[in-house]
PDB file of C-alpha atoms in Angstrom:
ATOM      1  CA  MET A   7     -23.772  12.251  36.571  1.00 51.00           C
ATOM      2  CA  ASN A   8     -26.167   9.684  38.091  1.00 53.00           C
ATOM      3  CA  SER A   9     -25.390   5.991  38.573  1.00 50.00           C
ATOM      4  CA  SER A  10     -27.167   5.016  35.343  1.00 50.00           C
ATOM      5  CA  ASP A  11     -25.045   7.450  33.352  1.00 54.00           C
ATOM      6  CA  THR A  12     -21.904   6.131  35.049  1.00 54.00           C
ATOM      7  CA  VAL A  13     -22.714   2.553  34.075  1.00 50.00           C
ATOM      8  CA  LEU A  14     -23.524   3.663  30.541  1.00 52.00           C
ATOM      9  CA  ARG A  15     -20.231   5.522  30.328  1.00 56.00           C
ATOM     10  CA  HIS A  16     -18.332   2.398  31.413  1.00 53.00           C
ATOM     11  CA  LEU A  17     -20.141   0.273  28.844  1.00 52.00           C
ATOM     12  CA  ILE A  18     -19.329   2.791  26.140  1.00 56.00           C
ATOM     13  CA  GLU A  19     -15.683   2.801  27.198  1.00 55.00           C
ATOM     14  CA  ALA A  20     -15.550  -1.010  27.108  1.00 53.00           C
ATOM     15  CA  GLU A  21     -17.053  -1.188  23.624  1.00 51.00           C
ATOM     16  CA  LEU A  22     -14.841   1.631  22.407  1.00 52.00           C
ATOM     17  CA  GLY A  23     -11.830  -0.326  23.639  1.00 51.00           C
ATOM     18  CA  VAL A  24     -12.620  -2.973  21.039  1.00 45.00           C
ATOM     19  CA  ILE A  25     -13.229  -0.366  18.353  1.00 46.00           C
ATOM     20  CA  CYS A  26     -10.049   1.545  19.114  1.00 46.00           C
ATOM     21  CA  GLN A  27      -7.956  -1.615  19.204  1.00 46.00           C
ATOM     22  CA  ARG A  28      -9.078  -2.361  15.662  1.00 42.00           C
ATOM     23  CA  CYS A  29      -8.613   1.248  14.620  1.00 44.00           C
ATOM     24  CA  GLY A  30      -5.093   1.138  16.020  1.00 44.00           C
ATOM     25  CA  GLU A  31      -4.322  -1.658  13.596  1.00 43.00           C
ATOM     26  CA  ASP A  32      -5.431   0.695  10.815  1.00 43.00           C
ATOM     27  CA  GLY A  33      -3.064   3.426  11.956  1.00 43.00           C
ATOM     28  CA  ARG A  34      -5.644   5.418  13.901  1.00 42.00           C
ATOM     29  CA  PRO A  35      -5.568   6.396  17.620  1.00 42.00           C
ATOM     30  CA  ALA A  36      -5.423   3.082  19.450  1.00 43.00           C
ATOM     31  CA  ARG A  37      -6.637   3.991  22.927  1.00 43.00           C
ATOM     32  CA  VAL A  38      -9.743   5.409  24.523  1.00 45.00           C
ATOM     33  CA  THR A  39      -9.041   8.937  25.687  1.00 46.00           C
ATOM     34  CA  GLU A  40     -11.152  11.400  27.620  1.00 49.00           C
ATOM     35  CA  GLY A  41     -11.547  13.330  24.401  1.00 48.00           C
ATOM     36  CA  VAL A  42     -12.940  10.295  22.607  1.00 47.00           C
ATOM     37  CA  LEU A  43     -15.457   9.662  25.359  1.00 51.00           C
ATOM     38  CA  SER A  44     -16.481  13.316  25.349  1.00 54.00           C
ATOM     39  CA  GLU A  45     -16.982  13.138  21.600  1.00 51.00           C
ATOM     40  CA  VAL A  46     -19.263  10.127  21.985  1.00 50.00           C
ATOM     41  CA  GLU A  47     -21.284  11.765  24.723  1.00 54.00           C
ATOM     42  CA  SER A  48     -21.580  15.003  22.772  1.00 53.00           C
ATOM     43  CA  PHE A  49     -22.647  13.289  19.561  1.00 47.00           C
ATOM     44  CA  CYS A  50     -25.155  10.982  21.267  1.00 50.00           C
ATOM     45  CA  GLN A  51     -26.359  13.263  24.038  1.00 54.00           C
ATOM     46  CA  GLU A  52     -29.942  12.498  23.162  1.00 51.00           C
ATOM     47  CA  CYS A  53     -29.156   8.789  23.581  1.00 48.00           C
ATOM     48  CA  MET A  54     -27.793   9.245  27.079  1.00 51.00           C
ATOM     49  CA  ASP A  55     -31.358   9.547  28.395  1.00 54.00           C
ATOM     50  CA  MET A  56     -32.401   6.244  26.834  1.00 51.00           C
ATOM     51  CA  GLY A  57     -30.779   4.104  29.492  1.00 52.00           C
ATOM     52  CA  VAL A  58     -28.036   1.565  29.830  1.00 43.00           C
ATOM     53  CA  ALA A  59     -29.630  -0.880  27.372  1.00 45.00           C
ATOM     54  CA  ASP A  60     -28.889   1.481  24.486  1.00 50.00           C
ATOM     55  CA  ALA A  61     -25.131   1.686  24.999  1.00 48.00           C
ATOM     56  CA  GLY A  62     -24.474  -0.477  21.953  1.00 51.00           C
ATOM     57  CA  ASP A  63     -26.551   1.816  19.756  1.00 54.00           C
ATOM     58  CA  VAL A  64     -24.691   4.849  21.074  1.00 49.00           C
ATOM     59  CA  VAL A  65     -21.374   3.276  20.137  1.00 46.00           C
ATOM     60  CA  TYR A  66     -22.646   2.083  16.760  1.00 46.00           C
ATOM     61  CA  ARG A  67     -23.877   5.555  15.814  1.00 50.00           C
ATOM     62  CA  TRP A  68     -20.602   7.156  16.906  1.00 44.00           C
ATOM     63  CA  GLU A  69     -18.527   4.557  15.025  1.00 46.00           C
ATOM     64  CA  GLU A  70     -20.618   5.042  11.878  1.00 47.00           C
ATOM     65  CA  GLN A  71     -20.050   8.800  11.905  1.00 46.00           C
ATOM     66  CA  SER A  72     -16.328   8.402  12.643  1.00 42.00           C
ATOM     67  CA  GLU A  73     -15.827   5.952   9.774  1.00 42.00           C
ATOM     68  CA  GLU A  74     -17.534   8.367   7.396  1.00 42.00           C
ATOM     69  CA  ALA A  75     -15.333  11.246   8.528  1.00 37.00           C
ATOM     70  CA  LEU A  76     -12.092   9.287   8.408  1.00 38.00           C
ATOM     71  CA  GLY A  77     -12.770   7.474   5.143  1.00 41.00           C
ATOM     72  CA  PRO A  78     -11.437   4.007   4.354  1.00 45.00           C
ATOM     73  CA  PRO A  79      -8.223   2.992   6.177  1.00 46.00           C
ATOM     74  CA  MET A  80      -5.051   3.226   4.087  1.00 55.00           C
ATOM     75  CA  ALA A  81      -2.517   0.510   4.907  1.00 78.00           C
ATOM     76  CA  LEU A  82       0.310   2.443   3.298  1.00 89.00           C
ATOM     77  CA  GLN A  83       2.756   4.778   4.979  1.00 89.00           C
ATOM     78  CA  PRO A  84       2.729   8.314   3.505  1.00 88.00           C
ATOM     79  CA  THR A  85       6.213   8.111   1.966  1.00 88.00           C
ATOM     80  CA  LEU A  86       5.025   5.200  -0.169  1.00 96.00           C
ATOM     81  CA  ARG A  87       1.963   6.940  -1.618  1.00 96.00           C
ATOM     82  CA  PRO A  88       3.523   6.716  -5.139  1.00 97.00           C
ATOM     83  CA  LEU A  89       2.942   2.956  -4.936  1.00 98.00           C
ATOM     84  CA  ILE A  90      -0.718   3.678  -5.669  1.00 98.00           C
ATOM     85  CA  ILE A  91      -0.320   3.075  -9.389  1.00 98.00           C
ATOM     86  CA  ALA A  92      -3.957   3.491 -10.385  1.00 98.00           C
ATOM     87  CA  GLY A  93      -7.077   5.003  -8.873  1.00 98.00           C
ATOM     88  CA  THR A  94      -7.510   7.586  -6.146  1.00 96.00           C
ATOM     89  CA  PRO A  95      -6.176   7.162  -2.585  1.00 95.00           C
ATOM     90  CA  ASP A  96      -9.680   7.425  -1.109  1.00 95.00           C
ATOM     91  CA  ALA A  97     -11.236   4.775  -3.368  1.00 97.00           C
ATOM     92  CA  PRO A  98     -13.239   2.370  -1.164  1.00 96.00           C
ATOM     93  CA  HIS A  99     -12.025  -0.821  -2.883  1.00 98.00           C
ATOM     94  CA  THR A 100      -8.338  -1.787  -2.760  1.00 98.00           C
ATOM     95  CA  LEU A 101      -6.404  -4.148  -4.998  1.00 98.00           C
ATOM     96  CA  ASP A 102      -3.013  -4.945  -3.453  1.00 98.00           C
ATOM     97  CA  ILE A 103      -0.661  -6.342  -6.092  1.00 98.00           C
ATOM     98  CA  PHE A 104       2.473  -8.111  -4.833  1.00 99.00           C
ATOM     99  CA  LEU A 105       5.067  -8.217  -7.604  1.00 99.00           C
ATOM    100  CA  ASP A 106       8.761  -9.063  -7.843  1.00 99.00           C
ATOM    101  CA  TYR A 107      10.764  -7.239 -10.498  1.00 99.00           C
ATOM    102  CA  VAL A 108      12.715 -10.403 -11.353  1.00 99.00           C
ATOM    103  CA  CYS A 109       9.678 -12.688 -11.581  1.00 98.00           C
ATOM    104  CA  PRO A 110       8.563 -13.442 -15.187  1.00 98.00           C
ATOM    105  CA  PHE A 111       4.938 -13.942 -14.111  1.00 98.00           C
ATOM    106  CA  SER A 112       4.995 -10.581 -12.327  1.00 98.00           C
ATOM    107  CA  ALA A 113       6.210  -8.971 -15.545  1.00 99.00           C
ATOM    108  CA  LYS A 114       3.363 -10.587 -17.461  1.00 98.00           C
ATOM    109  CA  LEU A 115       0.807  -9.339 -14.953  1.00 98.00           C
ATOM    110  CA  ALA A 116       2.346  -5.853 -14.923  1.00 99.00           C
ATOM    111  CA  ARG A 117       1.711  -5.519 -18.651  1.00 98.00           C
ATOM    112  CA  ALA A 118      -1.949  -6.437 -18.177  1.00 97.00           C
ATOM    113  CA  ILE A 119      -2.222  -3.992 -15.290  1.00 98.00           C
ATOM    114  CA  ASN A 120      -0.877  -1.222 -17.489  1.00 98.00           C
ATOM    115  CA  THR A 121      -3.129  -1.939 -20.468  1.00 98.00           C
ATOM    116  CA  VAL A 122      -6.329  -2.885 -18.616  1.00 98.00           C
ATOM    117  CA  LEU A 123      -6.411  -1.757 -14.989  1.00 98.00           C
ATOM    118  CA  VAL A 124      -4.674   1.601 -15.217  1.00 98.00           C
ATOM    119  CA  PRO A 125      -7.146   2.938 -17.829  1.00 98.00           C
ATOM    120  CA  ALA A 126     -10.149   1.429 -16.016  1.00 98.00           C
ATOM    121  CA  LEU A 127      -9.160   2.931 -12.663  1.00 98.00           C
ATOM    122  CA  GLY A 128      -7.770   6.202 -13.994  1.00 98.00           C
ATOM    123  CA  PRO A 129      -9.550   9.469 -14.887  1.00 97.00           C
ATOM    124  CA  GLY A 130     -12.413   8.751 -17.248  1.00 97.00           C
ATOM    125  CA  GLY A 131     -12.302   5.034 -16.481  1.00 98.00           C
ATOM    126  CA  LYS A 132     -15.365   3.088 -15.382  1.00 98.00           C
ATOM    127  CA  TYR A 133     -13.960   2.437 -11.907  1.00 98.00           C
ATOM    128  CA  HIS A 134     -12.219   5.748 -11.278  1.00 98.00           C
ATOM    129  CA  GLY A 135     -12.807   6.745  -7.676  1.00 97.00           C
ATOM    130  CA  THR A 136     -14.086   3.321  -6.636  1.00 98.00           C
ATOM    131  CA  VAL A 137     -10.983   1.092  -6.917  1.00 98.00           C
ATOM    132  CA  LYS A 138      -7.309   1.785  -6.256  1.00 98.00           C
ATOM    133  CA  ALA A 139      -4.399  -0.482  -7.161  1.00 98.00           C
ATOM    134  CA  ILE A 140      -1.323  -0.566  -4.923  1.00 98.00           C
ATOM    135  CA  PHE A 141       1.997  -1.998  -6.070  1.00 99.00           C
ATOM    136  CA  ARG A 142       3.398  -4.064  -3.200  1.00 98.00           C
ATOM    137  CA  PRO A 143       7.123  -4.821  -3.643  1.00 98.00           C
ATOM    138  CA  GLN A 144       7.585  -8.549  -3.037  1.00 98.00           C
ATOM    139  CA  VAL A 145      11.271  -9.226  -2.415  1.00 98.00           C
ATOM    140  CA  GLN A 146      12.114 -12.890  -3.034  1.00 96.00           C
ATOM    141  CA  PRO A 147      15.451 -13.557  -1.291  1.00 94.00           C
ATOM    142  CA  TRP A 148      16.261 -16.685  -3.296  1.00 96.00           C
ATOM    143  CA  HIS A 149      16.975 -14.245  -6.138  1.00 97.00           C
ATOM    144  CA  ALA A 150      20.042 -12.347  -4.941  1.00 95.00           C
ATOM    145  CA  SER A 151      19.289  -9.258  -7.022  1.00 98.00           C
ATOM    146  CA  SER A 152      15.693  -8.918  -5.827  1.00 98.00           C
ATOM    147  CA  THR A 153      16.689  -6.631  -2.967  1.00 98.00           C
ATOM    148  CA  PHE A 154      18.646  -4.339  -5.288  1.00 98.00           C
ATOM    149  CA  VAL A 155      15.910  -3.926  -7.898  1.00 99.00           C
ATOM    150  CA  HIS A 156      13.276  -3.184  -5.271  1.00 99.00           C
ATOM    151  CA  GLU A 157      15.565  -0.648  -3.615  1.00 98.00           C
ATOM    152  CA  ALA A 158      15.776   1.034  -7.016  1.00 98.00           C
ATOM    153  CA  GLY A 159      12.008   1.167  -7.364  1.00 98.00           C
ATOM    154  CA  LEU A 160      11.651   2.734  -3.931  1.00 98.00           C
ATOM    155  CA  ALA A 161      14.405   5.243  -4.722  1.00 97.00           C
ATOM    156  CA  VAL A 162      12.530   6.367  -7.839  1.00 97.00           C
ATOM    157  CA  ALA A 163       9.390   6.732  -5.725  1.00 97.00           C
ATOM    158  CA  ARG A 164      11.358   9.175  -3.567  1.00 95.00           C
ATOM    159  CA  VAL A 165      13.026  11.341  -6.216  1.00 94.00           C
ATOM    160  CA  SER A 166      10.277  11.274  -8.858  1.00 94.00           C
ATOM    161  CA  PRO A 167       6.986   9.875  -7.517  1.00 95.00           C
ATOM    162  CA  GLU A 168       5.204  10.157 -10.855  1.00 95.00           C
ATOM    163  CA  SER A 169       7.926   8.023 -12.441  1.00 96.00           C
ATOM    164  CA  PHE A 170       7.527   5.030 -10.143  1.00 98.00           C
ATOM    165  CA  TRP A 171       5.173   3.079 -12.394  1.00 98.00           C
ATOM    166  CA  PRO A 172       6.944   3.962 -15.680  1.00 98.00           C
ATOM    167  CA  PHE A 173      10.247   2.903 -14.095  1.00 98.00           C
ATOM    168  CA  SER A 174       8.654  -0.298 -12.825  1.00 99.00           C
ATOM    169  CA  LEU A 175       7.453  -1.135 -16.332  1.00 99.00           C
ATOM    170  CA  ALA A 176      10.923  -0.436 -17.724  1.00 98.00           C
ATOM    171  CA  LEU A 177      12.479  -2.646 -15.070  1.00 99.00           C
ATOM    172  CA  PHE A 178      10.102  -5.467 -15.931  1.00 99.00           C
ATOM    173  CA  GLU A 179      11.096  -5.137 -19.586  1.00 98.00           C
ATOM    174  CA  HIS A 180      14.775  -5.353 -18.606  1.00 99.00           C
ATOM    175  CA  GLN A 181      14.302  -7.932 -15.862  1.00 98.00           C
ATOM    176  CA  ALA A 182      16.343 -10.628 -17.634  1.00 98.00           C
ATOM    177  CA  GLU A 183      19.434  -8.471 -17.091  1.00 98.00           C
ATOM    178  CA  TYR A 184      18.923  -8.888 -13.341  1.00 99.00           C
ATOM    179  CA  PHE A 185      18.310 -12.636 -13.251  1.00 99.00           C
ATOM    180  CA  ASP A 186      20.578 -14.875 -11.179  1.00 98.00           C
ATOM    181  CA  ILE A 187      23.181 -15.782 -13.795  1.00 98.00           C
ATOM    182  CA  PRO A 188      23.636 -12.329 -15.420  1.00 98.00           C
ATOM    183  CA  THR A 189      24.172 -10.745 -11.997  1.00 98.00           C
ATOM    184  CA  SER A 190      26.292 -13.551 -10.534  1.00 98.00           C
ATOM    185  CA  THR A 191      29.546 -11.902 -11.622  1.00 98.00           C
ATOM    186  CA  LEU A 192      28.534  -8.354 -10.652  1.00 98.00           C
ATOM    187  CA  THR A 193      29.166  -6.609  -7.366  1.00 98.00           C
ATOM    188  CA  PRO A 194      26.321  -4.820  -5.565  1.00 97.00           C
ATOM    189  CA  ILE A 195      27.844  -1.500  -6.642  1.00 96.00           C
ATOM    190  CA  GLN A 196      27.821  -2.588 -10.283  1.00 98.00           C
ATOM    191  CA  ILE A 197      24.205  -3.759 -10.075  1.00 98.00           C
ATOM    192  CA  ARG A 198      23.152  -0.440  -8.573  1.00 97.00           C
ATOM    193  CA  ALA A 199      25.067   1.403 -11.304  1.00 96.00           C
ATOM    194  CA  LYS A 200      23.097  -0.520 -13.960  1.00 97.00           C
ATOM    195  CA  LEU A 201      19.870   0.388 -12.208  1.00 97.00           C
ATOM    196  CA  ALA A 202      20.911   4.045 -12.053  1.00 96.00           C
ATOM    197  CA  ALA A 203      21.529   3.993 -15.806  1.00 95.00           C
ATOM    198  CA  LEU A 204      18.050   2.559 -16.398  1.00 96.00           C
ATOM    199  CA  ALA A 205      16.499   5.153 -14.104  1.00 95.00           C
ATOM    200  CA  GLY A 206      18.286   7.852 -16.089  1.00 92.00           C
ATOM    201  CA  GLU A 207      16.416   6.708 -19.200  1.00 93.00           C
ATOM    202  CA  VAL A 208      13.009   6.937 -17.528  1.00 94.00           C
ATOM    203  CA  VAL A 209      13.116   9.578 -14.811  1.00 91.00           C
ATOM    204  CA  PRO A 210      12.982  13.209 -16.016  1.00 87.00           C
ATOM    205  CA  ALA A 211      15.829  15.493 -15.008  1.00 78.00           C
ATOM    206  CA  GLY A 212      13.647  17.672 -12.812  1.00 67.00           C
ATOM    207  CA  ALA A 213      13.920  21.353 -12.015  1.00 48.00           C
ATOM    208  CA  GLY A 214      17.341  20.972 -10.393  1.00 54.00           C
ATOM    209  CA  GLY A 215      18.632  18.787 -13.187  1.00 63.00           C
ATOM    210  CA  ASN A 216      20.205  16.304 -10.776  1.00 73.00           C
ATOM    211  CA  THR A 217      17.491  13.674 -10.332  1.00 82.00           C
ATOM    212  CA  ALA A 218      19.852  10.904 -11.440  1.00 82.00           C
ATOM    213  CA  GLY A 219      22.371  12.002  -8.828  1.00 88.00           C
ATOM    214  CA  ALA A 220      19.707  12.073  -6.144  1.00 92.00           C
ATOM    215  CA  PHE A 221      18.600   8.569  -7.160  1.00 94.00           C
ATOM    216  CA  ALA A 222      22.143   7.203  -7.027  1.00 93.00           C
ATOM    217  CA  ASP A 223      22.768   8.853  -3.664  1.00 95.00           C
ATOM    218  CA  LEU A 224      19.797   7.028  -2.137  1.00 97.00           C
ATOM    219  CA  LEU A 225      21.460   3.715  -2.992  1.00 96.00           C
ATOM    220  CA  VAL A 226      24.859   4.479  -1.469  1.00 96.00           C
ATOM    221  CA  LEU A 227      25.735   2.634   1.736  1.00 94.00           C
ATOM    222  CA  LYS A 228      26.041   5.129   4.572  1.00 88.00           C
ATOM    223  CA  GLY A 229      26.433   5.278   8.316  1.00 84.00           C
ATOM    224  CA  THR A 230      27.296   2.085  10.143  1.00 91.00           C
ATOM    225  CA  PRO A 231      28.891  -0.903   8.380  1.00 92.00           C
ATOM    226  CA  ASN A 232      25.537  -2.720   8.378  1.00 94.00           C
ATOM    227  CA  GLY A 233      23.184   0.249   8.199  1.00 92.00           C
ATOM    228  CA  GLY A 234      21.886  -0.134   4.663  1.00 96.00           C
ATOM    229  CA  VAL A 235      20.955   2.660   2.269  1.00 97.00           C
ATOM    230  CA  ASP A 236      18.528   5.553   2.510  1.00 96.00           C
ATOM    231  CA  VAL A 237      15.549   3.500   1.317  1.00 97.00           C
ATOM    232  CA  THR A 238      16.263   0.516   3.574  1.00 97.00           C
ATOM    233  CA  ASP A 239      13.520   1.511   6.014  1.00 96.00           C
ATOM    234  CA  ASP A 240      11.007   1.706   3.168  1.00 97.00           C
ATOM    235  CA  LEU A 241      12.168  -1.710   2.002  1.00 98.00           C
ATOM    236  CA  LYS A 242      11.764  -3.107   5.517  1.00 97.00           C
ATOM    237  CA  TYR A 243       8.228  -1.751   5.654  1.00 97.00           C
ATOM    238  CA  THR A 244       7.241  -3.490   2.425  1.00 97.00           C
ATOM    239  CA  ILE A 245       8.801  -6.783   3.551  1.00 97.00           C
ATOM    240  CA  LYS A 246       7.105  -6.618   6.955  1.00 97.00           C
ATOM    241  CA  PHE A 247       3.779  -5.918   5.260  1.00 96.00           C
ATOM    242  CA  SER A 248       4.184  -9.016   3.089  1.00 96.00           C
ATOM    243  CA  ARG A 249       5.249 -11.207   5.992  1.00 96.00           C
ATOM    244  CA  GLN A 250       2.432 -10.225   8.311  1.00 94.00           C
ATOM    245  CA  ASN A 251      -0.065 -10.948   5.529  1.00 94.00           C
ATOM    246  CA  GLY A 252       1.459 -14.340   4.762  1.00 95.00           C
ATOM    247  CA  ILE A 253       2.469 -13.465   1.197  1.00 97.00           C
ATOM    248  CA  HIS A 254       4.929 -16.072  -0.074  1.00 94.00           C
ATOM    249  CA  VAL A 255       4.971 -15.920  -3.862  1.00 94.00           C
ATOM    250  CA  SER A 256       4.641 -13.419  -6.656  1.00 97.00           C
ATOM    251  CA  PRO A 257       2.381 -12.413  -8.093  1.00 98.00           C
ATOM    252  CA  THR A 258      -0.186 -12.445  -5.286  1.00 98.00           C
ATOM    253  CA  LEU A 259      -3.195 -10.135  -5.222  1.00 98.00           C
ATOM    254  CA  LEU A 260      -5.518  -9.091  -2.419  1.00 98.00           C
ATOM    255  CA  TRP A 261      -8.996  -7.721  -3.010  1.00 98.00           C
ATOM    256  CA  ASP A 262     -10.077  -5.609  -0.043  1.00 97.00           C
ATOM    257  CA  GLY A 263      -7.566  -7.413   2.157  1.00 95.00           C
ATOM    258  CA  LEU A 264      -8.294 -11.012   1.149  1.00 96.00           C
ATOM    259  CA  ILE A 265      -6.154 -13.111  -1.197  1.00 97.00           C
ATOM    260  CA  ALA A 266      -7.821 -13.426  -4.600  1.00 97.00           C
ATOM    261  CA  ASN A 267      -6.494 -16.778  -5.755  1.00 96.00           C
ATOM    262  CA  GLU A 268      -8.653 -16.716  -8.862  1.00 97.00           C
ATOM    263  CA  ILE A 269      -6.594 -13.929 -10.444  1.00 98.00           C
ATOM    264  CA  SER A 270      -4.006 -15.146 -12.936  1.00 97.00           C
ATOM    265  CA  SER A 271      -1.052 -13.440 -14.572  1.00 97.00           C
ATOM    266  CA  SER A 272      -2.508 -14.600 -17.892  1.00 96.00           C
ATOM    267  CA  TRP A 273      -5.688 -12.557 -17.441  1.00 98.00           C
ATOM    268  CA  GLY A 274      -6.587 -10.111 -20.176  1.00 97.00           C
ATOM    269  CA  GLU A 275      -9.279  -7.480 -20.580  1.00 97.00           C
ATOM    270  CA  LYS A 276     -12.155  -9.996 -20.560  1.00 98.00           C
ATOM    271  CA  GLU A 277     -11.199 -11.616 -17.267  1.00 98.00           C
ATOM    272  CA  TRP A 278     -10.442  -8.337 -15.523  1.00 98.00           C
ATOM    273  CA  THR A 279     -13.699  -6.803 -16.742  1.00 98.00           C
ATOM    274  CA  GLU A 280     -15.686  -9.740 -15.372  1.00 98.00           C
ATOM    275  CA  PHE A 281     -13.787  -9.682 -12.074  1.00 98.00           C
ATOM    276  CA  LEU A 282     -14.367  -5.979 -11.442  1.00 98.00           C
ATOM    277  CA  ALA A 283     -18.027  -6.206 -12.450  1.00 98.00           C
ATOM    278  CA  ALA A 284     -18.539  -8.947  -9.860  1.00 98.00           C
ATOM    279  CA  LYS A 285     -16.510  -7.372  -7.052  1.00 98.00           C
ATOM    280  CA  VAL A 286     -17.205  -3.633  -7.131  1.00 97.00           C
ATOM    281  CA  VAL A 287     -20.212  -2.868  -4.946  1.00 92.00           C
ATOM    282  CA  VAL A 288     -20.100   0.935  -4.689  1.00 84.00           C
TER     283      VAL A 288
END
């Protein structure tokens, strides 16, 4: 390798450092490895003879191909894939919907999502394959029961992924039972028992016939005295995601990562149709 190639290689590595730092934030490999550099050099071998001035173009071409191969980044850990309530996981546009099960405005928005967005983003819908909607659990700690109801939603996502959205809708319909005053005289165990009964009405029995038991088991305190339940780590993930994105209230919606303040819980088909028509660009 001559001196010009060495300088070019260093420039590529420097620019890739920026790219890989960003990719690391998306859950991709976050450091420049020898393999990455070899991939760049192999892909852009014809560019290597163009000189140092073309290093940026080499990197751009490699990044463009890599993005196409990887597809759009998914800011959702694999165990929470059931939280994609409408659309396909690889849809290029993302609508993040932060809802609290004990928030009346969240319940109102959830009904509109079910009647308008789910059909529009689902199979046969106008935006199927172009937009996905992700339910983002938004725990509001000033409501003592908020933690319990969101644990229940995450437990359903574990034992019966296809039932997550139907259970969420049922929980919104019964949300008044989990408001502050109705739950003020109940113990955590009693609240979880009520949630298990509701899940039993929505979640199918499954092949083993013990889905309800599996659900209840996920909400039993285990391990150390302060270790939480089996879905505590999933709950922590959702709370950390909200905090790092500065989400304070429910409902809050993000369109492709940016807060869409114009969206209202009172929106109906007309408003959602106009919004999607203006925002979808693929």
